[in-house]
Amino acid sequence: MKNKKSKLKRFGVSMDEKLLEKFDSYIECKGYNNRSEALRDLVRDALIQHSWSKDDNIVAGNIMLYYNHHKRNLSEAITTLQHDCFSVIVSTSHYHVTHENCMETIIVRGKAKDVQKLKDGLMSLKGVFYVKEVIVNIDQI
Ligand code: NI
């Protein structure tokens, strides 16, 4: 009979020095004893966040993006993408955060694969600094 208990595996991670310094500050701030513990939690969270997009279930939530509107053609590209995905967009709010930078929150509802397409499209645009979604699979709750 096989032992079903999972084994710990070790692997090396290469990271930019400044990013690692910030990660270590994060670890200290959150009270972790070591990088491995913190990394395991981040990986678990990423996998949970990713799980909403696996299938054709109906999901709802929001996607936040932060970007530089002075970047050539970016605002137009964001608007075009949102029109391409209009069927899953409930509403969009735009905030002028600084002279250069804008934030948008996009309320979404629809098939997970269509919401994922919108999110991936936003992430692929140059000049978009950050995209973060909070999505629930409404078939599961
Ligand atoms: Ni703006």
mmCIF file of N, CA and C and ligand atoms in Angstrom:
data_model
loop_
_atom_site.group_PDB
_atom_site.id
_atom_site.type_symbol
_atom_site.label_atom_id
_atom_site.label_comp_id
_atom_site.label_asym_id
_atom_site.label_seq_id
_atom_site.Cartn_x
_atom_site.Cartn_y
_atom_site.Cartn_z
ATOM 1 N N MET A 1 0.845 -1.205 0.000
ATOM 2 C CA MET A 1 0.000 0.000 0.000
ATOM 3 C C MET A 1 0.878 1.252 0.000
ATOM 4 N N LYS A 2 0.524 2.173 -0.886
ATOM 5 C CA LYS A 2 1.329 3.389 -1.012
ATOM 6 C C LYS A 2 1.038 4.377 0.115
ATOM 7 N N ASN A 3 2.071 5.052 0.517
ATOM 8 C CA ASN A 3 1.904 6.115 1.511
ATOM 9 C C ASN A 3 1.354 7.357 0.822
ATOM 10 N N LYS A 4 0.150 7.784 1.223
ATOM 11 C CA LYS A 4 -0.496 8.913 0.546
ATOM 12 C C LYS A 4 -0.058 10.275 1.088
ATOM 13 N N LYS A 5 0.720 10.255 2.178
ATOM 14 C CA LYS A 5 1.179 11.521 2.738
ATOM 15 C C LYS A 5 2.097 12.215 1.725
ATOM 16 N N SER A 6 1.843 13.507 1.455
ATOM 17 C CA SER A 6 2.665 14.200 0.448
ATOM 18 C C SER A 6 4.046 14.511 1.002
ATOM 19 N N LYS A 7 5.016 14.473 0.097
ATOM 20 C CA LYS A 7 6.407 14.728 0.478
ATOM 21 C C LYS A 7 6.759 16.177 0.225
ATOM 22 N N LEU A 8 7.675 16.677 1.017
ATOM 23 C CA LEU A 8 8.197 18.016 0.753
ATOM 24 C C LEU A 8 9.226 17.930 -0.357
ATOM 25 N N LYS A 9 9.108 18.787 -1.319
ATOM 26 C CA LYS A 9 10.088 18.863 -2.413
ATOM 27 C C LYS A 9 10.784 20.208 -2.326
ATOM 28 N N ARG A 10 12.067 20.212 -2.586
ATOM 29 C CA ARG A 10 12.832 21.462 -2.580
ATOM 30 C C ARG A 10 13.073 21.911 -4.012
ATOM 31 N N PHE A 11 13.040 23.225 -4.216
ATOM 32 C CA PHE A 11 13.396 23.750 -5.534
ATOM 33 C C PHE A 11 14.028 25.133 -5.366
ATOM 34 N N GLY A 12 14.854 25.508 -6.316
ATOM 35 C CA GLY A 12 15.520 26.807 -6.260
ATOM 36 C C GLY A 12 14.694 27.868 -6.964
ATOM 37 N N VAL A 13 14.766 29.083 -6.454
ATOM 38 C CA VAL A 13 14.038 30.196 -7.067
ATOM 39 C C VAL A 13 15.020 31.328 -7.328
ATOM 40 N N SER A 14 15.057 31.803 -8.559
ATOM 41 C CA SER A 14 15.871 32.971 -8.890
ATOM 42 C C SER A 14 14.966 34.192 -8.885
ATOM 43 N N MET A 15 15.454 35.269 -8.291
ATOM 44 C CA MET A 15 14.619 36.458 -8.170
ATOM 45 C C MET A 15 15.489 37.702 -8.191
ATOM 46 N N ASP A 16 14.962 38.751 -8.779
ATOM 47 C CA ASP A 16 15.638 40.043 -8.761
ATOM 48 C C ASP A 16 15.899 40.458 -7.309
ATOM 49 N N GLU A 17 17.100 40.994 -7.051
ATOM 50 C CA GLU A 17 17.504 41.320 -5.685
ATOM 51 C C GLU A 17 16.534 42.277 -4.983
ATOM 52 N N LYS A 18 16.113 43.309 -5.713
ATOM 53 C CA LYS A 18 15.192 44.283 -5.107
ATOM 54 C C LYS A 18 13.830 43.655 -4.798
ATOM 55 N N LEU A 19 13.390 42.785 -5.704
ATOM 56 C CA LEU A 19 12.116 42.094 -5.469
ATOM 57 C C LEU A 19 12.226 41.200 -4.234
ATOM 58 N N LEU A 20 13.382 40.530 -4.092
ATOM 59 C CA LEU A 20 13.593 39.665 -2.939
ATOM 60 C C LEU A 20 13.625 40.477 -1.634
ATOM 61 N N GLU A 21 14.249 41.648 -1.671
ATOM 62 C CA GLU A 21 14.261 42.522 -0.485
ATOM 63 C C GLU A 21 12.840 42.895 -0.083
ATOM 64 N N LYS A 22 12.024 43.231 -1.073
ATOM 65 C CA LYS A 22 10.622 43.581 -0.787
ATOM 66 C C LYS A 22 9.859 42.372 -0.253
ATOM 67 N N PHE A 23 10.166 41.203 -0.809
ATOM 68 C CA PHE A 23 9.508 39.977 -0.349
ATOM 69 C C PHE A 23 9.874 39.694 1.108
ATOM 70 N N ASP A 24 11.150 39.883 1.442
ATOM 71 C CA ASP A 24 11.588 39.666 2.824
ATOM 72 C C ASP A 24 10.910 40.647 3.789
ATOM 73 N N SER A 25 10.726 41.886 3.349
ATOM 74 C CA SER A 25 10.005 42.854 4.187
ATOM 75 C C SER A 25 8.560 42.415 4.390
ATOM 76 N N TYR A 26 7.962 41.917 3.309
ATOM 77 C CA TYR A 26 6.583 41.413 3.366
ATOM 78 C C TYR A 26 6.479 40.262 4.358
ATOM 79 N N ILE A 27 7.452 39.322 4.261
ATOM 80 C CA ILE A 27 7.477 38.153 5.148
ATOM 81 C C ILE A 27 7.551 38.589 6.614
ATOM 82 N N GLU A 28 8.434 39.553 6.888
ATOM 83 C CA GLU A 28 8.590 40.054 8.258
ATOM 84 C C GLU A 28 7.308 40.721 8.740
ATOM 85 N N CYS A 29 6.725 41.536 7.873
ATOM 86 C CA CYS A 29 5.500 42.257 8.207
ATOM 87 C C CYS A 29 4.355 41.295 8.510
ATOM 88 N N LYS A 30 4.290 40.192 7.754
ATOM 89 C CA LYS A 30 3.200 39.216 7.921
ATOM 90 C C LYS A 30 3.491 38.207 9.030
ATOM 91 N N GLY A 31 4.720 38.222 9.581
ATOM 92 C CA GLY A 31 5.054 37.344 10.698
ATOM 93 C C GLY A 31 5.438 35.927 10.317
ATOM 94 N N TYR A 32 5.821 35.700 9.065
ATOM 95 C CA TYR A 32 6.273 34.369 8.676
ATOM 96 C C TYR A 32 7.651 34.092 9.265
ATOM 97 N N ASN A 33 7.925 32.801 9.534
ATOM 98 C CA ASN A 33 9.239 32.416 10.057
ATOM 99 C C ASN A 33 10.281 32.271 8.954
ATOM 100 N N ASN A 34 9.823 31.975 7.744
ATOM 101 C CA ASN A 34 10.772 31.802 6.634
ATOM 102 C C ASN A 34 10.085 32.020 5.286
ATOM 103 N N ARG A 35 10.902 32.086 4.243
ATOM 104 C CA ARG A 35 10.387 32.323 2.894
ATOM 105 C C ARG A 35 9.501 31.173 2.413
ATOM 106 N N SER A 36 9.850 29.952 2.767
ATOM 107 C CA SER A 36 9.080 28.791 2.287
ATOM 108 C C SER A 36 7.628 28.862 2.732
ATOM 109 N N GLU A 37 7.411 29.188 4.016
ATOM 110 C CA GLU A 37 6.037 29.302 4.524
ATOM 111 C C GLU A 37 5.259 30.346 3.745
ATOM 112 N N ALA A 38 5.874 31.500 3.555
ATOM 113 C CA ALA A 38 5.210 32.590 2.846
ATOM 114 C C ALA A 38 4.915 32.205 1.401
ATOM 115 N N LEU A 39 5.883 31.567 0.765
ATOM 116 C CA LEU A 39 5.715 31.158 -0.635
ATOM 117 C C LEU A 39 4.595 30.130 -0.777
ATOM 118 N N ARG A 40 4.523 29.179 0.174
ATOM 119 C CA ARG A 40 3.453 28.173 0.119
ATOM 120 C C ARG A 40 2.077 28.838 0.186
ATOM 121 N N ASP A 41 1.915 29.820 1.090
ATOM 122 C CA ASP A 41 0.631 30.513 1.203
ATOM 123 C C ASP A 41 0.300 31.289 -0.065
ATOM 124 N N LEU A 42 1.305 31.944 -0.640
ATOM 125 C CA LEU A 42 1.070 32.697 -1.871
ATOM 126 C C LEU A 42 0.681 31.770 -3.021
ATOM 127 N N VAL A 43 1.323 30.605 -3.089
ATOM 128 C CA VAL A 43 0.992 29.643 -4.145
ATOM 129 C C VAL A 43 -0.427 29.116 -3.950
ATOM 130 N N ARG A 44 -0.785 28.778 -2.698
ATOM 131 C CA ARG A 44 -2.154 28.291 -2.426
ATOM 132 C C ARG A 44 -3.178 29.346 -2.831
ATOM 133 N N ASP A 45 -2.920 30.599 -2.460
ATOM 134 C CA ASP A 45 -3.846 31.686 -2.782
ATOM 135 C C ASP A 45 -3.978 31.845 -4.300
ATOM 136 N N ALA A 46 -2.862 31.770 -4.992
ATOM 137 C CA ALA A 46 -2.889 31.902 -6.460
ATOM 138 C C ALA A 46 -3.707 30.774 -7.086
ATOM 139 N N LEU A 47 -3.566 29.560 -6.541
ATOM 140 C CA LEU A 47 -4.303 28.422 -7.096
ATOM 141 C C LEU A 47 -5.797 28.540 -6.825
ATOM 142 N N ILE A 48 -6.159 29.046 -5.633
ATOM 143 C CA ILE A 48 -7.577 29.261 -5.323
ATOM 144 C C ILE A 48 -8.149 30.339 -6.252
ATOM 145 N N GLN A 49 -7.404 31.431 -6.395
ATOM 146 C CA GLN A 49 -7.857 32.514 -7.274
ATOM 147 C C GLN A 49 -8.001 32.027 -8.708
ATOM 148 N N HIS A 50 -7.100 31.139 -9.102
ATOM 149 C CA HIS A 50 -7.131 30.629 -10.476
ATOM 150 C C HIS A 50 -8.295 29.674 -10.697
ATOM 151 N N SER A 51 -8.760 29.014 -9.633
ATOM 152 C CA SER A 51 -9.738 27.933 -9.788
ATOM 153 C C SER A 51 -11.080 28.410 -10.345
ATOM 154 N N TRP A 52 -11.421 29.691 -10.174
ATOM 155 C CA TRP A 52 -12.699 30.175 -10.689
ATOM 156 C C TRP A 52 -12.762 30.092 -12.207
ATOM 157 N N SER A 53 -11.600 30.111 -12.860
ATOM 158 C CA SER A 53 -11.597 30.233 -14.316
ATOM 159 C C SER A 53 -11.499 28.894 -15.041
ATOM 160 N N LYS A 54 -11.696 27.805 -14.323
ATOM 161 C CA LYS A 54 -11.466 26.486 -14.925
ATOM 162 C C LYS A 54 -12.532 26.037 -15.921
ATOM 163 N N ASP A 55 -13.746 26.517 -15.775
ATOM 164 C CA ASP A 55 -14.822 25.924 -16.572
ATOM 165 C C ASP A 55 -15.854 26.962 -17.015
ATOM 166 N N ASP A 56 -17.009 26.465 -17.412
ATOM 167 C CA ASP A 56 -18.047 27.336 -17.963
ATOM 168 C C ASP A 56 -19.035 27.840 -16.906
ATOM 169 N N ASN A 57 -18.689 27.678 -15.631
ATOM 170 C CA ASN A 57 -19.588 28.169 -14.594
ATOM 171 C C ASN A 57 -19.766 29.676 -14.684
ATOM 172 N N ILE A 58 -20.863 30.138 -14.119
ATOM 173 C CA ILE A 58 -21.119 31.579 -14.101
ATOM 174 C C ILE A 58 -20.414 32.187 -12.889
ATOM 175 N N VAL A 59 -19.652 33.214 -13.140
ATOM 176 C CA VAL A 59 -18.906 33.882 -12.077
ATOM 177 C C VAL A 59 -19.311 35.352 -12.025
ATOM 178 N N ALA A 60 -19.001 35.986 -10.889
ATOM 179 C CA ALA A 60 -19.270 37.416 -10.730
ATOM 180 C C ALA A 60 -18.183 38.015 -9.853
ATOM 181 N N GLY A 61 -17.905 39.277 -10.067
ATOM 182 C CA GLY A 61 -16.892 39.939 -9.252
ATOM 183 C C GLY A 61 -16.401 41.204 -9.906
ATOM 184 N N ASN A 62 -15.150 41.528 -9.626
ATOM 185 C CA ASN A 62 -14.604 42.714 -10.270
ATOM 186 C C ASN A 62 -13.144 42.518 -10.651
ATOM 187 N N ILE A 63 -12.759 43.288 -11.640
ATOM 188 C CA ILE A 63 -11.372 43.315 -12.096
ATOM 189 C C ILE A 63 -10.893 44.749 -11.940
ATOM 190 N N MET A 64 -9.784 44.923 -11.234
ATOM 191 C CA MET A 64 -9.211 46.258 -11.062
ATOM 192 C C MET A 64 -7.954 46.362 -11.909
ATOM 193 N N LEU A 65 -7.810 47.474 -12.606
ATOM 194 C CA LEU A 65 -6.559 47.688 -13.323
ATOM 195 C C LEU A 65 -6.023 49.087 -13.062
ATOM 196 N N TYR A 66 -4.727 49.174 -13.081
ATOM 197 C CA TYR A 66 -4.019 50.425 -12.826
ATOM 198 C C TYR A 66 -3.077 50.643 -13.996
ATOM 199 N N TYR A 67 -3.153 51.802 -14.630
ATOM 200 C CA TYR A 67 -2.371 51.997 -15.851
ATOM 201 C C TYR A 67 -2.037 53.463 -16.095
ATOM 202 N N ASN A 68 -1.115 53.645 -17.022
ATOM 203 C CA ASN A 68 -0.662 54.990 -17.398
ATOM 204 C C ASN A 68 -1.431 55.421 -18.642
ATOM 205 N N HIS A 69 -2.294 56.412 -18.503
ATOM 206 C CA HIS A 69 -3.119 56.786 -19.659
ATOM 207 C C HIS A 69 -2.339 57.627 -20.678
ATOM 208 N N HIS A 70 -1.095 58.031 -20.326
ATOM 209 C CA HIS A 70 -0.253 58.728 -21.304
ATOM 210 C C HIS A 70 0.416 57.754 -22.273
ATOM 211 N N LYS A 71 0.388 56.479 -21.935
ATOM 212 C CA LYS A 71 0.958 55.472 -22.839
ATOM 213 C C LYS A 71 0.138 55.480 -24.138
ATOM 214 N N ARG A 72 0.858 55.640 -25.230
ATOM 215 C CA ARG A 72 0.222 55.798 -26.545
ATOM 216 C C ARG A 72 -0.789 54.684 -26.850
ATOM 217 N N ASN A 73 -1.990 55.061 -27.204
ATOM 218 C CA ASN A 73 -3.071 54.153 -27.633
ATOM 219 C C ASN A 73 -3.614 53.224 -26.540
ATOM 220 N N LEU A 74 -3.092 53.355 -25.311
ATOM 221 C CA LEU A 74 -3.515 52.404 -24.269
ATOM 222 C C LEU A 74 -4.983 52.579 -23.876
ATOM 223 N N SER A 75 -5.402 53.825 -23.622
ATOM 224 C CA SER A 75 -6.798 54.044 -23.220
ATOM 225 C C SER A 75 -7.756 53.508 -24.276
ATOM 226 N N GLU A 76 -7.405 53.744 -25.535
ATOM 227 C CA GLU A 76 -8.242 53.259 -26.641
ATOM 228 C C GLU A 76 -8.266 51.731 -26.664
ATOM 229 N N ALA A 77 -7.098 51.106 -26.434
ATOM 230 C CA ALA A 77 -7.027 49.639 -26.443
ATOM 231 C C ALA A 77 -7.864 49.050 -25.309
ATOM 232 N N ILE A 78 -7.837 49.706 -24.147
ATOM 233 C CA ILE A 78 -8.626 49.219 -23.008
ATOM 234 C C ILE A 78 -10.114 49.311 -23.325
ATOM 235 N N THR A 79 -10.519 50.422 -23.916
ATOM 236 C CA THR A 79 -11.936 50.602 -24.273
ATOM 237 C C THR A 79 -12.361 49.589 -25.342
ATOM 238 N N THR A 80 -11.519 49.394 -26.349
ATOM 239 C CA THR A 80 -11.842 48.428 -27.417
ATOM 240 C C THR A 80 -12.004 47.027 -26.844
ATOM 241 N N LEU A 81 -11.084 46.640 -25.949
ATOM 242 C CA LEU A 81 -11.162 45.311 -25.332
ATOM 243 C C LEU A 81 -12.454 45.153 -24.532
ATOM 244 N N GLN A 82 -12.821 46.218 -23.803
ATOM 245 C CA GLN A 82 -14.057 46.141 -23.012
ATOM 246 C C GLN A 82 -15.279 46.022 -23.924
ATOM 247 N N HIS A 83 -15.254 46.694 -25.075
ATOM 248 C CA HIS A 83 -16.369 46.550 -26.016
ATOM 249 C C HIS A 83 -16.402 45.145 -26.612
ATOM 250 N N ASP A 84 -15.222 44.562 -26.841
ATOM 251 C CA ASP A 84 -15.162 43.184 -27.349
ATOM 252 C C ASP A 84 -15.758 42.203 -26.340
ATOM 253 N N CYS A 85 -15.678 42.561 -25.058
ATOM 254 C CA CYS A 85 -16.141 41.670 -23.984
ATOM 255 C C CYS A 85 -17.394 42.236 -23.297
ATOM 256 N N PHE A 86 -18.168 43.047 -24.017
ATOM 257 C CA PHE A 86 -19.280 43.772 -23.392
ATOM 258 C C PHE A 86 -20.284 42.856 -22.696
ATOM 259 N N SER A 87 -20.431 41.607 -23.171
ATOM 260 C CA SER A 87 -21.469 40.721 -22.627
ATOM 261 C C SER A 87 -21.209 40.328 -21.177
ATOM 262 N N VAL A 88 -19.950 40.415 -20.690
ATOM 263 C CA VAL A 88 -19.669 40.060 -19.289
ATOM 264 C C VAL A 88 -19.469 41.295 -18.404
ATOM 265 N N ILE A 89 -19.532 42.493 -18.989
ATOM 266 C CA ILE A 89 -19.280 43.703 -18.199
ATOM 267 C C ILE A 89 -20.598 44.332 -17.748
ATOM 268 N N VAL A 90 -20.727 44.442 -16.419
ATOM 269 C CA VAL A 90 -21.915 45.058 -15.834
ATOM 270 C C VAL A 90 -21.727 46.569 -15.789
ATOM 271 N N SER A 91 -20.567 47.008 -15.313
ATOM 272 C CA SER A 91 -20.274 48.442 -15.266
ATOM 273 C C SER A 91 -18.776 48.657 -15.123
ATOM 274 N N THR A 92 -18.339 49.868 -15.438
ATOM 275 C CA THR A 92 -16.930 50.246 -15.314
ATOM 276 C C THR A 92 -16.857 51.594 -14.613
ATOM 277 N N SER A 93 -15.958 51.705 -13.639
ATOM 278 C CA SER A 93 -15.703 53.005 -13.000
ATOM 279 C C SER A 93 -14.260 53.407 -13.265
ATOM 280 N N HIS A 94 -14.063 54.660 -13.576
ATOM 281 C CA HIS A 94 -12.731 55.173 -13.887
ATOM 282 C C HIS A 94 -12.351 56.229 -12.847
ATOM 283 N N TYR A 95 -11.117 56.132 -12.329
ATOM 284 C CA TYR A 95 -10.622 57.114 -11.354
ATOM 285 C C TYR A 95 -9.327 57.697 -11.881
ATOM 286 N N HIS A 96 -9.204 59.013 -11.834
ATOM 287 C CA HIS A 96 -7.952 59.659 -12.229
ATOM 288 C C HIS A 96 -7.097 59.745 -10.966
ATOM 289 N N VAL A 97 -6.176 58.810 -10.791
ATOM 290 C CA VAL A 97 -5.426 58.682 -9.533
ATOM 291 C C VAL A 97 -4.355 59.759 -9.418
ATOM 292 N N THR A 98 -3.563 59.942 -10.485
ATOM 293 C CA THR A 98 -2.565 61.016 -10.532
ATOM 294 C C THR A 98 -2.682 61.673 -11.902
ATOM 295 N N HIS A 99 -1.761 62.605 -12.193
ATOM 296 C CA HIS A 99 -1.785 63.256 -13.505
ATOM 297 C C HIS A 99 -1.623 62.242 -14.635
ATOM 298 N N GLU A 100 -0.815 61.197 -14.393
ATOM 299 C CA GLU A 100 -0.558 60.205 -15.450
ATOM 300 C C GLU A 100 -1.380 58.926 -15.317
ATOM 301 N N ASN A 101 -1.670 58.546 -14.069
ATOM 302 C CA ASN A 101 -2.168 57.194 -13.844
ATOM 303 C C ASN A 101 -3.656 57.115 -13.523
ATOM 304 N N CYS A 102 -4.246 56.073 -14.039
ATOM 305 C CA CYS A 102 -5.678 55.855 -13.863
ATOM 306 C C CYS A 102 -5.939 54.477 -13.273
ATOM 307 N N MET A 103 -7.081 54.381 -12.615
ATOM 308 C CA MET A 103 -7.539 53.103 -12.097
ATOM 309 C C MET A 103 -8.941 52.866 -12.634
ATOM 310 N N GLU A 104 -9.212 51.629 -13.008
ATOM 311 C CA GLU A 104 -10.573 51.274 -13.387
ATOM 312 C C GLU A 104 -10.987 50.031 -12.631
ATOM 313 N N THR A 105 -12.226 50.003 -12.217
ATOM 314 C CA THR A 105 -12.792 48.766 -11.688
ATOM 315 C C THR A 105 -13.910 48.356 -12.634
ATOM 316 N N ILE A 106 -13.854 47.116 -13.043
ATOM 317 C CA ILE A 106 -14.825 46.576 -13.996
ATOM 318 C C ILE A 106 -15.628 45.504 -13.275
ATOM 319 N N ILE A 107 -16.919 45.749 -13.107
ATOM 320 C CA ILE A 107 -17.791 44.742 -12.491
ATOM 321 C C ILE A 107 -18.185 43.754 -13.588
ATOM 322 N N VAL A 108 -17.970 42.474 -13.297
ATOM 323 C CA VAL A 108 -18.216 41.454 -14.321
ATOM 324 C C VAL A 108 -19.199 40.394 -13.832
ATOM 325 N N ARG A 109 -19.872 39.799 -14.786
ATOM 326 C CA ARG A 109 -20.749 38.655 -14.509
ATOM 327 C C ARG A 109 -20.912 37.894 -15.810
ATOM 328 N N GLY A 110 -20.631 36.585 -15.757
ATOM 329 C CA GLY A 110 -20.788 35.795 -16.977
ATOM 330 C C GLY A 110 -19.985 34.517 -16.902
ATOM 331 N N LYS A 111 -19.803 33.890 -18.064
ATOM 332 C CA LYS A 111 -19.047 32.640 -18.111
ATOM 333 C C LYS A 111 -17.596 32.894 -17.729
ATOM 334 N N ALA A 112 -17.078 31.972 -16.921
ATOM 335 C CA ALA A 112 -15.709 32.132 -16.430
ATOM 336 C C ALA A 112 -14.713 32.322 -17.561
ATOM 337 N N LYS A 113 -14.872 31.568 -18.638
ATOM 338 C CA LYS A 113 -13.886 31.655 -19.728
ATOM 339 C C LYS A 113 -13.932 33.029 -20.399
ATOM 340 N N ASP A 114 -15.111 33.660 -20.429
ATOM 341 C CA ASP A 114 -15.213 34.988 -21.040
ATOM 342 C C ASP A 114 -14.615 36.064 -20.138
ATOM 343 N N VAL A 115 -14.810 35.896 -18.821
ATOM 344 C CA VAL A 115 -14.208 36.833 -17.862
ATOM 345 C C VAL A 115 -12.687 36.686 -17.886
ATOM 346 N N GLN A 116 -12.215 35.435 -17.997
ATOM 347 C CA GLN A 116 -10.776 35.186 -18.069
ATOM 348 C C GLN A 116 -10.174 35.840 -19.315
ATOM 349 N N LYS A 117 -10.900 35.781 -20.413
ATOM 350 C CA LYS A 117 -10.432 36.383 -21.668
ATOM 351 C C LYS A 117 -10.252 37.888 -21.499
ATOM 352 N N LEU A 118 -11.201 38.523 -20.817
ATOM 353 C CA LEU A 118 -11.098 39.965 -20.557
ATOM 354 C C LEU A 118 -9.887 40.257 -19.681
ATOM 355 N N LYS A 119 -9.737 39.497 -18.598
ATOM 356 C CA LYS A 119 -8.612 39.727 -17.680
ATOM 357 C C LYS A 119 -7.270 39.517 -18.384
ATOM 358 N N ASP A 120 -7.141 38.423 -19.121
ATOM 359 C CA ASP A 120 -5.886 38.143 -19.831
ATOM 360 C C ASP A 120 -5.577 39.232 -20.853
ATOM 361 N N GLY A 121 -6.620 39.717 -21.516
ATOM 362 C CA GLY A 121 -6.433 40.783 -22.500
ATOM 363 C C GLY A 121 -5.915 42.055 -21.850
ATOM 364 N N LEU A 122 -6.466 42.398 -20.695
ATOM 365 C CA LEU A 122 -6.020 43.599 -19.973
ATOM 366 C C LEU A 122 -4.566 43.439 -19.533
ATOM 367 N N MET A 123 -4.222 42.247 -19.029
ATOM 368 C CA MET A 123 -2.855 42.011 -18.547
ATOM 369 C C MET A 123 -1.831 42.083 -19.674
ATOM 370 N N SER A 124 -2.247 41.774 -20.875
ATOM 371 C CA SER A 124 -1.299 41.728 -21.995
ATOM 372 C C SER A 124 -0.987 43.103 -22.574
ATOM 373 N N LEU A 125 -1.737 44.129 -22.166
ATOM 374 C CA LEU A 125 -1.528 45.461 -22.734
ATOM 375 C C LEU A 125 -0.324 46.153 -22.094
ATOM 376 N N LYS A 126 0.561 46.696 -22.915
ATOM 377 C CA LYS A 126 1.739 47.399 -22.400
ATOM 378 C C LYS A 126 1.304 48.722 -21.788
ATOM 379 N N GLY A 127 1.823 49.015 -20.581
ATOM 380 C CA GLY A 127 1.450 50.239 -19.878
ATOM 381 C C GLY A 127 0.456 49.975 -18.761
ATOM 382 N N VAL A 128 -0.114 48.762 -18.752
ATOM 383 C CA VAL A 128 -0.966 48.363 -17.623
ATOM 384 C C VAL A 128 -0.037 47.816 -16.541
ATOM 385 N N PHE A 129 0.003 48.526 -15.392
ATOM 386 C CA PHE A 129 0.940 48.151 -14.329
ATOM 387 C C PHE A 129 0.443 46.948 -13.524
ATOM 388 N N TYR A 130 -0.873 46.900 -13.313
ATOM 389 C CA TYR A 130 -1.392 45.950 -12.343
ATOM 390 C C TYR A 130 -2.828 45.590 -12.687
ATOM 391 N N VAL A 131 -3.120 44.306 -12.660
ATOM 392 C CA VAL A 131 -4.491 43.826 -12.849
ATOM 393 C C VAL A 131 -4.770 42.825 -11.735
ATOM 394 N N LYS A 132 -5.865 43.007 -11.034
ATOM 395 C CA LYS A 132 -6.209 42.077 -9.948
ATOM 396 C C LYS A 132 -7.703 41.838 -9.958
ATOM 397 N N GLU A 133 -8.073 40.564 -9.875
ATOM 398 C CA GLU A 133 -9.495 40.243 -9.875
ATOM 399 C C GLU A 133 -9.933 39.668 -8.537
ATOM 400 N N VAL A 134 -11.161 39.955 -8.181
ATOM 401 C CA VAL A 134 -11.818 39.265 -7.067
ATOM 402 C C VAL A 134 -13.086 38.692 -7.667
ATOM 403 N N ILE A 135 -13.078 37.378 -7.844
ATOM 404 C CA ILE A 135 -14.150 36.713 -8.574
ATOM 405 C C ILE A 135 -14.703 35.562 -7.726
ATOM 406 N N VAL A 136 -15.999 35.413 -7.711
ATOM 407 C CA VAL A 136 -16.586 34.238 -7.066
ATOM 408 C C VAL A 136 -17.331 33.410 -8.098
ATOM 409 N N ASN A 137 -17.252 32.109 -7.904
ATOM 410 C CA ASN A 137 -17.988 31.194 -8.743
ATOM 411 C C ASN A 137 -19.381 31.101 -8.135
ATOM 412 N N ILE A 138 -20.360 31.764 -8.715
ATOM 413 C CA ILE A 138 -21.677 31.856 -8.061
ATOM 414 C C ILE A 138 -22.472 30.566 -8.148
ATOM 415 N N ASP A 139 -21.997 29.598 -8.923
ATOM 416 C CA ASP A 139 -22.629 28.278 -8.933
ATOM 417 C C ASP A 139 -22.245 27.467 -7.693
ATOM 418 N N GLN A 140 -21.163 27.879 -7.011
ATOM 419 C CA GLN A 140 -20.665 27.104 -5.866
ATOM 420 C C GLN A 140 -21.145 27.640 -4.526
ATOM 421 N N ILE A 141 -21.739 28.854 -4.510
ATOM 422 C CA ILE A 141 -22.127 29.425 -3.206
ATOM 423 C C ILE A 141 -23.624 29.692 -3.138
HETATM 424 NI NI NI B 1 -8.006 58.865 -15.781
#
